[in-house]
Short mmCIF file of C-alpha atoms in Angstrom, two decimals:
data_model
loop_
_atom_site.label_atom_id
_atom_site.label_comp_id
_atom_site.label_asym_id
_atom_site.label_seq_id
_atom_site.Cartn_x
_atom_site.Cartn_y
_atom_site.Cartn_z
CA MET J 47 1.96 4.15 -27.77
CA ASP J 48 2.39 3.35 -24.06
CA GLY J 49 1.83 0.45 -21.64
CA TRP J 50 -1.89 -0.32 -21.77
CA GLU J 51 -2.07 -0.10 -25.55
CA ARG J 52 0.94 -2.41 -25.93
CA VAL J 53 -0.75 -5.08 -23.82
CA ARG J 54 -3.84 -4.98 -26.00
CA ARG J 55 -1.86 -5.29 -29.22
CA ARG J 56 0.47 -8.12 -28.32
CA PRO J 57 -1.17 -11.56 -28.69
CA ALA J 58 1.32 -13.16 -26.26
CA ARG J 59 -0.44 -11.27 -23.49
CA ALA J 60 -3.99 -12.23 -24.32
CA LEU J 61 -4.03 -14.62 -21.36
CA LEU J 62 -3.04 -11.83 -18.99
CA ALA J 63 -5.25 -9.07 -20.28
CA THR J 64 -7.55 -9.46 -17.29
CA LEU J 65 -4.68 -9.72 -14.82
CA ALA J 66 -3.10 -6.48 -16.03
CA VAL J 67 -6.10 -4.23 -15.50
CA GLY J 68 -5.97 -4.17 -11.75
CA ALA J 69 -9.16 -4.38 -9.74
CA LEU J 70 -11.23 -5.74 -12.63
CA ALA J 71 -9.25 -8.98 -12.70
CA VAL J 72 -11.49 -11.26 -10.72
CA THR J 73 -15.00 -10.13 -11.48
CA GLY J 74 -15.56 -13.17 -13.68
CA ILE J 75 -16.31 -15.38 -10.69
CA GLU J 76 -16.94 -12.71 -8.10
CA GLY J 77 -19.62 -10.43 -9.51
CA SER J 78 -22.80 -10.16 -7.50
CA THR J 79 -26.30 -10.58 -8.82
CA GLY J 80 -29.27 -8.89 -7.27
CA GLY J 81 -28.81 -7.51 -3.77
CA ALA J 82 -25.63 -8.02 -1.78
CA GLY J 83 -25.70 -11.51 -0.31
CA ASP J 84 -28.63 -12.41 -2.53
CA PRO J 85 -27.95 -15.37 -4.86
CA SER J 86 -31.50 -15.33 -6.16
CA GLY J 87 -31.31 -11.86 -7.69
CA SER J 88 -34.49 -10.84 -5.88
CA GLY J 89 -32.90 -7.86 -4.18
CA GLU J 90 -33.63 -9.27 -0.71
CA PRO J 91 -30.63 -9.80 1.62
CA ALA J 92 -29.90 -13.36 2.62
CA ASP J 93 -30.87 -14.49 6.09
CA PRO J 94 -27.88 -16.38 7.55
CA SER J 95 -30.19 -18.31 9.87
CA THR J 96 -31.94 -19.91 6.89
CA SER J 97 -29.15 -20.03 4.28
CA VAL J 98 -27.92 -23.50 3.38
CA ARG J 99 -24.20 -23.82 4.06
CA ILE J 100 -21.98 -24.46 1.06
CA ALA J 101 -19.72 -27.48 1.53
CA PRO J 102 -16.02 -26.97 0.82
CA THR J 103 -14.69 -28.48 -2.39
CA PRO J 104 -12.55 -31.60 -1.81
CA THR J 105 -8.90 -31.16 -2.78
CA PRO J 106 -8.51 -32.39 -6.38
CA ALA J 107 -6.32 -35.39 -7.10
CA TYR J 108 -2.94 -34.20 -8.30
CA GLN J 109 -0.12 -36.21 -9.83
CA ARG J 110 3.24 -34.55 -9.30
CA PRO J 111 5.83 -34.83 -12.09
CA ALA J 112 8.55 -37.39 -11.52
CA GLY J 113 11.65 -36.09 -9.79
CA ARG J 114 12.19 -32.96 -7.75
CA PRO J 115 12.48 -29.75 -9.75
CA ASN J 116 14.77 -26.84 -9.18
CA VAL J 117 12.87 -23.80 -7.89
CA LEU J 118 13.59 -20.20 -8.89
CA LEU J 119 11.63 -17.66 -6.83
CA VAL J 120 11.91 -14.12 -8.18
CA THR J 121 10.57 -11.43 -5.87
CA VAL J 122 10.40 -7.75 -6.75
CA ASP J 123 9.74 -4.94 -4.29
CA ASP J 124 6.52 -2.88 -4.37
CA LEU J 125 5.46 -3.83 -7.90
CA ALA J 126 1.75 -3.30 -8.49
CA VAL J 127 -0.38 -5.55 -10.69
CA ARG J 128 -1.14 -2.51 -12.84
CA ASP J 129 2.62 -2.19 -13.57
CA LEU J 130 2.72 -5.55 -15.37
CA PRO J 131 2.30 -4.12 -18.88
CA TYR J 132 5.79 -2.68 -18.53
CA LEU J 133 7.32 -6.14 -18.10
CA PRO J 134 6.65 -7.62 -21.55
CA ASN J 135 9.28 -10.35 -21.26
CA VAL J 136 7.86 -11.56 -17.96
CA LEU J 137 4.40 -11.69 -19.51
CA ARG J 138 5.67 -13.47 -22.59
CA LEU J 139 7.82 -16.03 -20.79
CA MET J 140 5.46 -16.74 -17.94
CA GLY J 141 2.19 -16.21 -19.82
CA LYS J 142 2.89 -18.41 -22.81
CA GLY J 143 4.41 -21.21 -20.80
CA GLY J 144 2.75 -20.99 -17.43
CA VAL J 145 -0.01 -19.96 -15.07
CA ALA J 146 -1.18 -16.47 -14.08
CA PHE J 147 -3.01 -16.06 -10.75
CA ALA J 148 -5.49 -13.22 -11.16
CA ASP J 149 -6.36 -12.85 -7.47
CA ALA J 150 -3.05 -13.17 -5.62
CA ILE J 151 -2.94 -11.48 -2.21
CA ALA J 152 -0.38 -10.27 0.30
CA PRO J 153 -2.47 -10.55 3.50
CA THR J 154 -0.21 -8.01 5.27
CA PRO J 155 0.97 -5.89 2.36
CA ILE J 156 4.32 -4.50 3.42
CA CYS J 157 7.91 -5.69 3.03
CA VAL J 158 8.94 -7.69 6.12
CA PRO J 159 5.72 -9.53 6.97
CA ALA J 160 5.21 -10.46 3.32
CA ARG J 161 8.76 -11.81 2.91
CA ALA J 162 8.59 -13.61 6.25
CA SER J 163 5.39 -15.29 5.02
CA LEU J 164 7.33 -16.53 1.99
CA LEU J 165 9.95 -17.95 4.37
CA THR J 166 7.47 -19.67 6.69
CA GLY J 167 4.10 -20.27 5.02
CA GLN J 168 2.48 -18.39 7.90
CA TYR J 169 0.42 -15.24 8.31
CA ALA J 170 2.17 -12.32 9.99
CA HIS J 171 0.47 -12.78 13.36
CA ASN J 172 2.03 -16.26 13.55
CA HIS J 173 5.58 -15.68 12.26
CA GLY J 174 5.77 -12.56 14.44
CA ALA J 175 7.57 -10.07 12.16
CA VAL J 176 4.47 -7.97 11.59
CA THR J 177 6.00 -4.68 10.46
CA VAL J 178 9.22 -3.11 9.13
CA GLU J 179 10.81 -1.63 12.27
CA GLY J 180 10.29 -1.03 15.96
CA ALA J 181 8.47 -3.49 18.20
CA ARG J 182 7.85 -6.79 16.35
CA GLY J 183 9.34 -5.34 13.19
CA GLY J 184 12.23 -5.92 10.80
CA TYR J 185 15.02 -8.47 10.71
CA ALA J 186 15.47 -8.40 14.49
CA ALA J 187 11.89 -9.59 15.02
CA PHE J 188 12.14 -12.67 12.82
CA ASP J 189 13.27 -16.07 14.06
CA ASP J 190 15.01 -17.57 11.02
CA HIS J 191 16.08 -20.88 12.56
CA ALA J 192 13.17 -22.74 10.96
CA THR J 193 12.37 -21.49 7.45
CA LEU J 194 11.76 -22.59 3.90
CA ALA J 195 15.54 -22.57 3.45
CA THR J 196 16.27 -24.91 6.38
CA SER J 197 13.55 -27.33 5.28
CA LEU J 198 14.73 -27.43 1.68
CA GLN J 199 18.34 -27.89 2.76
CA ASP J 200 17.28 -30.76 5.03
CA ALA J 201 15.48 -32.26 2.01
CA GLY J 202 18.71 -32.29 -0.01
CA TYR J 203 18.42 -29.00 -1.89
CA ASP J 204 21.18 -26.45 -2.38
CA THR J 205 19.69 -23.14 -1.29
CA LEU J 206 20.80 -19.90 -2.92
CA PHE J 207 19.98 -16.31 -1.98
CA THR J 208 20.75 -12.94 -3.53
CA GLY J 209 19.35 -9.45 -3.03
CA LYS J 210 17.31 -7.80 -0.31
CA TYR J 211 16.52 -9.91 2.76
CA LEU J 212 14.45 -8.37 5.57
CA ASN J 213 14.48 -4.67 6.43
CA GLY J 214 17.19 -3.95 8.97
CA TYR J 215 19.45 -6.82 7.93
CA GLY J 216 23.04 -5.68 8.42
CA LYS J 217 22.25 -3.04 11.04
CA ASP J 218 23.19 -3.15 14.73
CA GLY J 219 26.07 -5.58 14.28
CA THR J 220 24.28 -8.08 12.05
CA GLU J 221 26.20 -7.43 8.83
CA LEU J 222 28.11 -10.73 9.15
CA ASP J 223 25.00 -12.82 9.81
CA VAL J 224 24.30 -15.70 7.46
CA PRO J 225 20.87 -17.07 8.38
CA PRO J 226 20.58 -20.85 8.83
CA GLY J 227 19.72 -22.99 5.84
CA TRP J 228 21.50 -21.15 3.01
CA THR J 229 24.14 -22.92 0.92
CA GLU J 230 25.11 -19.70 -0.85
CA TRP J 231 24.34 -16.28 0.60
CA ARG J 232 24.66 -12.94 -1.24
CA ALA J 233 22.55 -10.37 0.59
CA THR J 234 22.57 -6.58 0.51
CA ILE J 235 23.35 -4.80 3.78
CA ASP J 236 21.07 -2.04 5.02
CA PRO J 237 20.96 0.88 4.56
CA SER J 238 22.98 0.43 1.36
CA THR J 239 20.26 -1.92 0.04
CA TYR J 240 18.39 1.12 -1.25
CA HIS J 241 21.32 2.74 -3.04
CA PHE J 242 20.82 1.66 -6.63
CA THR J 243 24.36 2.28 -7.87
CA ARG J 244 26.56 1.07 -5.01
CA ARG J 245 26.01 -1.20 -2.04
CA ARG J 246 27.66 -3.43 0.51
CA MET J 247 26.85 -7.13 0.45
CA ASN J 248 27.40 -10.08 2.71
CA ILE J 249 28.71 -12.82 0.44
CA ASP J 250 28.92 -16.05 2.40
CA GLY J 251 29.98 -14.25 5.56
CA SER J 252 32.34 -11.67 4.06
CA VAL J 253 31.36 -8.03 3.51
CA VAL J 254 32.24 -6.76 0.04
CA ARG J 255 31.38 -3.74 -2.07
CA SER J 256 29.36 -4.63 -5.15
CA PRO J 257 28.96 -1.61 -7.47
CA GLY J 258 26.68 -1.35 -10.48
CA TYR J 259 22.98 -0.83 -11.03
CA ALA J 260 21.15 -2.88 -8.40
CA THR J 261 18.93 -4.97 -10.69
CA ASP J 262 21.87 -5.86 -12.95
CA VAL J 263 24.06 -6.81 -9.99
CA MET J 264 21.40 -9.10 -8.51
CA THR J 265 20.88 -10.74 -11.90
CA ARG J 266 24.61 -11.45 -12.30
CA HIS J 267 24.83 -12.96 -8.82
CA ALA J 268 21.83 -15.18 -9.55
CA GLN J 269 23.22 -16.28 -12.90
CA ALA J 270 26.55 -17.24 -11.31
CA MET J 271 24.80 -19.43 -8.75
CA ILE J 272 22.46 -21.03 -11.31
CA ARG J 273 25.34 -21.86 -13.66
CA ARG J 274 27.28 -23.76 -11.01
CA ASP J 275 27.51 -27.49 -11.75
CA ARG J 276 25.70 -29.22 -8.88
CA GLY J 277 25.51 -32.68 -10.38
CA SER J 278 22.19 -34.28 -9.49
CA THR J 279 21.51 -31.97 -6.52
CA PRO J 280 18.39 -29.84 -7.00
CA TRP J 281 18.51 -26.20 -6.00
CA PHE J 282 16.24 -23.46 -4.71
CA ALA J 283 17.23 -19.89 -5.61
CA TRP J 284 15.53 -16.82 -4.17
CA VAL J 285 16.32 -13.67 -6.15
CA ASN J 286 15.12 -10.54 -4.34
CA TYR J 287 15.22 -7.44 -6.50
CA VAL J 288 14.93 -4.00 -4.84
CA ALA J 289 13.19 -2.13 -7.69
CA PRO J 290 10.78 -0.44 -7.88
CA HIS J 291 11.13 0.40 -4.17
CA VAL J 292 12.17 3.99 -3.46
CA GLY J 293 15.87 4.67 -3.12
CA GLY J 294 18.87 6.75 -4.20
CA PRO J 295 20.91 8.38 -5.46
CA LYS J 296 18.79 11.47 -6.10
CA LEU J 297 18.43 12.39 -9.77
CA ALA J 298 18.39 15.95 -11.08
CA ASP J 299 14.71 15.83 -11.98
CA ASP J 300 13.48 14.02 -8.87
CA PRO J 301 10.74 15.76 -6.84
CA VAL J 302 13.17 16.28 -3.96
CA ARG J 303 15.26 18.53 -6.22
CA LEU J 304 12.53 20.06 -8.38
CA TYR J 305 10.24 20.94 -5.50
CA GLU J 306 12.67 21.35 -2.61
CA GLY J 307 11.17 23.11 0.38
CA THR J 308 7.58 22.06 -0.42
CA ASP J 309 5.48 19.04 0.50
CA ALA J 310 5.94 17.81 -3.07
CA GLY J 311 9.67 17.64 -2.44
CA ASN J 312 9.08 14.98 0.22
CA LEU J 313 7.72 12.44 -2.29
CA LYS J 314 10.39 9.80 -2.91
CA THR J 315 11.08 7.87 -6.09
CA THR J 316 12.86 4.74 -7.22
CA VAL J 317 15.89 4.81 -9.55
CA PRO J 318 15.62 3.29 -13.05
CA ALA J 319 18.60 1.86 -14.92
CA PRO J 320 20.54 4.56 -16.82
CA GLU J 321 19.27 3.31 -20.18
CA ASP J 322 15.65 3.59 -19.01
CA ARG J 323 15.72 7.07 -17.46
CA GLY J 324 13.36 9.38 -19.29
CA ARG J 325 11.86 6.55 -21.32
CA HIS J 326 8.38 7.45 -20.08
CA ARG J 327 8.90 11.16 -19.36
CA ARG J 328 5.56 12.01 -21.01
CA VAL J 329 3.53 9.31 -19.30
CA LYS J 330 0.56 10.31 -17.18
CA ILE J 331 -0.91 8.43 -14.26
CA PRO J 332 -3.92 6.59 -15.77
CA LYS J 333 -7.06 8.41 -14.68
CA LEU J 334 -9.32 5.82 -13.07
CA PRO J 335 -12.42 6.24 -10.88
CA TYR J 336 -10.35 5.84 -7.69
CA SER J 337 -7.62 8.32 -8.68
CA PHE J 338 -7.39 11.11 -6.09
CA PRO J 339 -11.06 11.01 -5.02
CA ASP J 340 -12.53 14.08 -3.35
CA ASP J 341 -15.59 12.58 -1.67
CA THR J 342 -14.44 10.28 1.13
CA SER J 343 -17.18 11.20 3.58
CA SER J 344 -18.38 7.58 3.92
CA LEU J 345 -15.00 6.40 5.20
CA PRO J 346 -13.95 6.34 8.86
CA ALA J 347 -11.38 8.81 10.13
CA ALA J 348 -9.09 5.89 10.95
CA ASP J 349 -8.62 5.33 7.20
CA ALA J 350 -6.17 8.23 7.22
CA PRO J 351 -4.71 8.08 3.67
CA ALA J 352 -8.17 8.18 2.08
CA HIS J 353 -8.80 11.63 3.57
CA ARG J 354 -5.55 13.16 2.35
CA ARG J 355 -5.72 15.75 -0.42
CA PHE J 356 -2.74 16.17 -2.74
CA SER J 357 -1.99 19.63 -4.10
CA LYS J 358 -1.47 20.26 -7.82
CA LEU J 359 2.28 20.38 -7.18
CA GLU J 360 2.19 17.08 -5.30
CA LYS J 361 0.26 15.48 -8.15
CA LYS J 362 3.00 16.64 -10.53
CA ALA J 363 5.54 15.01 -8.23
CA LEU J 364 3.50 11.80 -8.09
CA ARG J 365 3.49 11.68 -11.86
CA ILE J 366 7.29 11.54 -11.66
CA VAL J 367 7.03 8.81 -8.99
CA TYR J 368 4.85 6.80 -11.35
CA GLN J 369 7.19 7.43 -14.28
CA ARG J 370 10.24 6.24 -12.33
CA ARG J 371 8.42 3.09 -11.20
CA ILE J 372 7.49 1.94 -14.69
CA GLU J 373 10.95 2.86 -15.99
CA ALA J 374 12.53 0.71 -13.26
CA ALA J 375 10.19 -2.12 -14.28
CA HIS J 376 12.01 -2.40 -17.61
CA GLY J 377 15.25 -3.27 -15.82
CA LEU J 378 13.46 -6.01 -13.89
CA ASP J 379 12.01 -7.29 -17.14
CA ARG J 380 15.48 -7.61 -18.70
CA GLY J 381 16.78 -9.31 -15.56
CA VAL J 382 14.10 -12.00 -15.63
CA GLU J 383 14.70 -12.58 -19.33
CA GLN J 384 18.42 -13.04 -18.62
CA LEU J 385 17.64 -15.59 -15.90
CA PHE J 386 15.52 -17.54 -18.37
CA THR J 387 18.34 -17.35 -20.91
CA THR J 388 20.73 -18.84 -18.33
CA LEU J 389 18.30 -21.63 -17.45
CA ARG J 390 17.85 -22.47 -21.11
CA ALA J 391 21.58 -22.33 -21.90
CA THR J 392 22.40 -24.67 -19.00
CA GLY J 393 19.66 -27.15 -19.91
CA GLN J 394 17.73 -26.53 -16.68
CA LEU J 395 14.64 -24.65 -17.85
CA ASP J 396 12.40 -27.70 -18.33
CA ARG J 397 13.14 -28.98 -14.83
CA THR J 398 12.82 -25.68 -12.98
CA LEU J 399 9.69 -24.27 -11.36
CA VAL J 400 9.87 -20.49 -11.82
CA ILE J 401 7.70 -18.22 -9.65
CA PHE J 402 7.51 -14.46 -10.20
CA THR J 403 5.88 -12.26 -7.56
CA SER J 404 6.06 -9.05 -5.55
CA ASP J 405 6.09 -8.70 -1.77
CA ASN J 406 3.06 -6.40 -1.88
CA GLY J 407 1.18 -4.10 -4.21
CA PHE J 408 1.48 -0.32 -4.41
CA ALA J 409 -0.55 2.78 -5.27
CA VAL J 410 0.44 6.30 -6.28
CA ASP J 411 -3.08 7.68 -6.67
CA ALA J 412 -5.70 5.10 -5.72
CA HIS J 413 -7.83 6.30 -2.82
CA ASN J 414 -5.32 9.10 -2.19
CA LEU J 415 -2.76 6.49 -1.15
CA ASN J 416 0.90 6.84 -2.10
CA GLY J 417 2.25 3.58 -0.75
CA LYS J 418 1.04 0.19 0.46
CA LEU J 419 -0.01 -1.53 3.75
CA TYR J 420 -3.70 -0.61 3.52
CA HIS J 421 -6.65 -2.85 2.63
CA TRP J 422 -7.31 -1.43 -0.84
CA ASP J 423 -7.04 -3.75 -3.83
CA ASP J 424 -3.98 -2.04 -5.34
CA SER J 425 -2.10 -2.53 -2.07
CA LEU J 426 -3.18 -6.11 -1.31
CA ARG J 427 -3.00 -7.64 -4.77
CA ILE J 428 0.31 -8.92 -6.10
CA PRO J 429 1.43 -10.44 -9.38
CA VAL J 430 1.96 -14.20 -9.16
CA LEU J 431 3.00 -16.16 -12.24
CA MET J 432 4.34 -19.73 -12.34
CA ARG J 433 5.95 -21.82 -15.01
CA GLY J 434 7.47 -25.28 -14.68
CA PRO J 435 7.15 -29.05 -14.89
CA GLY J 436 3.57 -30.29 -14.88
CA LEU J 437 2.00 -26.84 -15.14
CA PRO J 438 -0.34 -26.04 -18.01
CA ALA J 439 0.64 -23.37 -20.52
CA GLY J 440 -1.46 -20.26 -20.93
CA ARG J 441 -3.71 -20.87 -17.93
CA GLU J 442 -5.32 -18.11 -15.86
CA VAL J 443 -6.46 -19.06 -12.35
CA ARG J 444 -8.92 -16.85 -10.51
CA THR J 445 -8.82 -18.78 -7.26
CA ALA J 446 -7.19 -16.60 -4.59
CA VAL J 447 -3.59 -17.39 -3.68
CA THR J 448 -1.51 -15.81 -0.89
CA ASN J 449 2.18 -15.52 -0.21
CA PRO J 450 1.91 -18.10 2.62
CA ASP J 451 0.54 -20.45 -0.06
CA LEU J 452 3.67 -19.95 -2.17
CA ALA J 453 5.86 -21.30 0.63
CA ALA J 454 3.54 -24.29 1.08
CA THR J 455 3.62 -24.91 -2.68
CA ILE J 456 7.43 -24.86 -2.87
CA LEU J 457 7.66 -27.27 0.08
CA GLY J 458 5.18 -29.54 -1.68
CA VAL J 459 7.05 -29.74 -4.99
CA ALA J 460 10.32 -30.36 -3.14
CA GLY J 461 8.87 -33.06 -0.90
CA ALA J 462 10.20 -31.15 2.10
CA ARG J 463 8.88 -31.20 5.64
CA PRO J 464 7.34 -27.83 6.65
CA PRO J 465 9.55 -25.84 9.04
CA ARG J 466 6.53 -24.74 11.08
CA PRO J 467 2.79 -25.41 11.12
CA LEU J 468 1.53 -24.02 7.82
CA ASP J 469 -1.25 -21.46 7.47
CA GLY J 470 -0.95 -21.58 3.67
CA VAL J 471 -1.83 -24.44 1.33
CA ASP J 472 -0.18 -26.05 -1.67
CA ILE J 473 -1.92 -24.36 -4.58
CA LEU J 474 -0.85 -26.73 -7.37
CA PRO J 475 -3.76 -29.21 -7.02
CA TRP J 476 -6.11 -26.28 -7.67
CA VAL J 477 -4.43 -24.96 -10.81
CA THR J 478 -6.55 -27.00 -13.23
CA ALA J 479 -9.68 -27.14 -11.05
CA PRO J 480 -12.69 -24.86 -11.59
CA ASP J 481 -12.12 -21.45 -9.99
CA GLN J 482 -12.85 -21.42 -6.27
CA VAL J 483 -13.66 -18.92 -3.52
CA ARG J 484 -11.53 -18.63 -0.39
CA VAL J 485 -11.55 -16.67 2.84
CA VAL J 486 -8.31 -14.68 3.19
CA PRO J 487 -7.61 -12.89 6.51
CA ILE J 488 -6.00 -9.47 6.03
CA ALA J 489 -4.37 -7.23 8.63
CA GLY J 490 -2.00 -4.30 9.04
CA TRP J 491 0.25 -3.03 11.81
CA PRO J 492 1.77 0.47 12.03
CA GLY J 493 5.11 0.76 10.21
CA ARG J 494 7.14 1.51 13.33
CA ASP J 495 5.20 -0.31 16.03
CA GLY J 496 3.89 -3.85 15.71
CA ARG J 497 2.33 -4.20 19.13
CA ARG J 498 -1.27 -3.71 17.93
CA ARG J 499 -3.02 -4.11 14.59
CA PHE J 500 -4.57 -0.98 13.20
CA TYR J 501 -6.97 -2.94 11.00
CA ALA J 502 -8.15 -6.50 10.47
CA GLY J 503 -10.61 -8.04 8.06
CA VAL J 504 -11.19 -10.61 5.32
CA ARG J 505 -11.41 -10.89 1.55
CA VAL J 506 -13.98 -13.44 0.43
CA GLY J 507 -14.51 -13.78 -3.30
CA GLY J 508 -15.41 -10.31 -4.54
CA TRP J 509 -15.95 -8.87 -1.06
CA THR J 510 -13.52 -6.92 1.13
CA TYR J 511 -14.24 -6.09 4.77
CA VAL J 512 -12.06 -4.29 7.34
CA ARG J 513 -12.52 -2.94 10.84
CA PHE J 514 -10.13 -0.32 12.23
CA ARG J 515 -8.85 -0.46 15.78
CA ARG J 516 -9.71 3.20 16.31
CA GLY J 517 -13.22 2.67 15.06
CA GLY J 518 -15.04 2.40 11.78
CA GLU J 519 -15.58 -0.27 9.15
CA GLU J 520 -15.48 -0.57 5.38
CA LEU J 521 -17.24 -3.09 3.13
CA TYR J 522 -16.87 -3.34 -0.63
CA ASP J 523 -18.50 -5.53 -3.27
CA ARG J 524 -15.68 -5.51 -5.83
CA GLY J 525 -17.76 -7.52 -8.29
CA ARG J 526 -20.11 -4.55 -8.74
CA ASP J 527 -17.69 -1.84 -7.57
CA PRO J 528 -14.21 -2.90 -8.78
CA TYR J 529 -12.58 0.39 -7.79
CA GLU J 530 -13.96 0.20 -4.23
CA MET J 531 -15.69 3.55 -4.34
CA ARG J 532 -18.84 2.73 -2.34
CA ASN J 533 -18.58 1.75 1.31
CA LEU J 534 -21.57 -0.55 1.95
CA VAL J 535 -21.40 -0.65 5.76
CA ASP J 536 -24.61 1.39 6.02
CA ASP J 537 -26.32 -0.17 2.99
CA PRO J 538 -29.50 -1.97 4.13
CA ASP J 539 -29.18 -4.64 1.44
CA SER J 540 -25.63 -5.52 2.57
CA GLN J 541 -26.24 -6.15 6.26
CA ALA J 542 -26.34 -9.94 5.99
CA VAL J 543 -22.97 -10.00 4.21
CA LEU J 544 -21.56 -7.44 6.66
CA GLY J 545 -22.53 -9.66 9.58
CA ALA J 546 -21.04 -12.72 7.92
CA LEU J 547 -17.72 -11.02 7.21
CA ARG J 548 -17.56 -9.63 10.74
CA ARG J 549 -17.92 -13.18 12.06
CA LEU J 550 -15.29 -14.52 9.67
CA THR J 551 -12.89 -11.77 10.78
CA LEU J 552 -13.33 -12.72 14.44
CA ARG J 553 -12.98 -16.40 13.61
CA TYR J 554 -9.73 -16.06 11.66
CA ARG J 555 -7.87 -12.97 12.89
CA ASP J 556 -5.80 -15.09 15.30
CA CYS J 557 -5.98 -18.41 13.46
CA ALA J 558 -3.03 -20.81 13.35
CA ALA J 559 -2.35 -23.67 10.93
CA ALA J 560 -5.41 -25.93 10.72
CA THR J 561 -7.64 -23.28 12.32
CA CYS J 562 -6.83 -20.90 9.44
CA PRO J 563 -9.15 -20.85 6.41
CA GLN J 564 -7.67 -23.58 4.25
CA GLU J 565 -10.95 -24.54 2.57
CA PHE J 566 -11.90 -23.84 -1.03
CA TYR J 567 -15.55 -23.20 -1.96
CA PRO J 568 -17.45 -23.37 -5.27
CA ALA J 569 -17.83 -20.13 -7.21
CA SER J 570 -21.45 -19.84 -6.03
CA ALA J 571 -20.08 -18.65 -2.67
CA ALA J 572 -18.79 -15.49 -4.35
CA SER J 573 -22.15 -13.74 -4.35
CA ASP J 574 -23.32 -15.07 -0.98
CA PRO J 575 -20.52 -15.41 1.58
CA THR J 576 -23.15 -15.85 4.34
CA ARG J 577 -23.26 -19.52 3.28
CA ILE J 578 -19.57 -20.16 4.04
CA VAL J 579 -18.85 -22.24 7.12
CA GLY J 580 -18.09 -19.93 10.04
CA ALA J 581 -19.99 -16.98 8.58
CA GLY J 582 -23.26 -17.81 10.31
#
């Protein structure tokens, strides 16, 4: 019995059953009726010139718990929502006692811009670190003098960091850097960050070797910081695990060794903990409608990954990539459980807000994509679970949330002044409200050159729209087509929605702070985004 079956059979995960099945998670409020953009069900497209605009929902009243909580932010690297069944402790601890966000989004789904959004509460085009290396990319591109850490420290928090920071940290003479705002600093130094059995770390300004399996090492560092007696001083701890990102050392049965000299040998894997290696050696990649599709004729040439075709040998290698990822997830699951054990043993669990998330999603088969960064649901969607003071237990929220929102939320619970103008919003007032629809701008920049976007678009309820810089568009109604198999750009019944989402993309692609889409709309906007302000 493997991952999906376990989720179905364990009652503790009933809350998260929808969350764990990937693209189907949000159809409850986002499914369309009738024609696209047709709330009446008549099959006729809506006319934006005659549609009545939907007013945004006022922010609900929200009473914060007394006192300022500790905050534990746990970030993993490249974990997909569909990997969640392999983290049973995370689902049990966060699901029973907290809130699961079924439509959480990384608007620029790749390492540096996503993490910089967590540090600033801004979209990538505003914080400026839009890609992982090259122009406007990596650690060198990010101004860390005004961040979540500096604001929390100014508000009286101890701020604690361990794990991976931003790509490129430690290179080009930066290995002794300790960014402003951190009370305790324990960061891995690139390129050793991606070596899962040995690494160099900057610990409060001194470079030390820190051997051991990466996830276990990060957990021990975090536990040591959490255990420290700080009196009445609240703390914020950011634990950044590296798994299941690819890395070394190479194992004997990795594709690079099994298929050396072929294209399959170029497919990289992560490294599970020794006790988890081979645990899922018989697992297969779940066969879903979007797995390795052959017919991509409706997609523009600029959507390069979609047009790739993997050979039989490459698919065998990708099965190993998938196996390694879910094996590495077990180590993360134990690490989070150990952090909870430490919080409970030190009497801090009930006064600590715990947030679990990933920097971005990931795919090994969906739409012929092995990776992230693109606009597909598996790439954009991230797990977000929260547990802490004042939060309901066993609650699933289908209102969209983004990683800029997580920064705004942490600042809100801490009573801290934002370090920069915020694009994101505090999500906590919306946790117990009826599910809402939001406009979320999405964008991607090439991995080694951040000078120009290669796509921009929006997600609105169950709709996804993107336009590529080199030409071509894609439009999906995920409520009716959860695996995003039918591009509706040329569908006559979808033209009103297409026009509305084009206008929203132009309106918000360069937004900043209050000009970003910070409104929440009733669920009725899900089937007819032409009625959203700015879409007409």
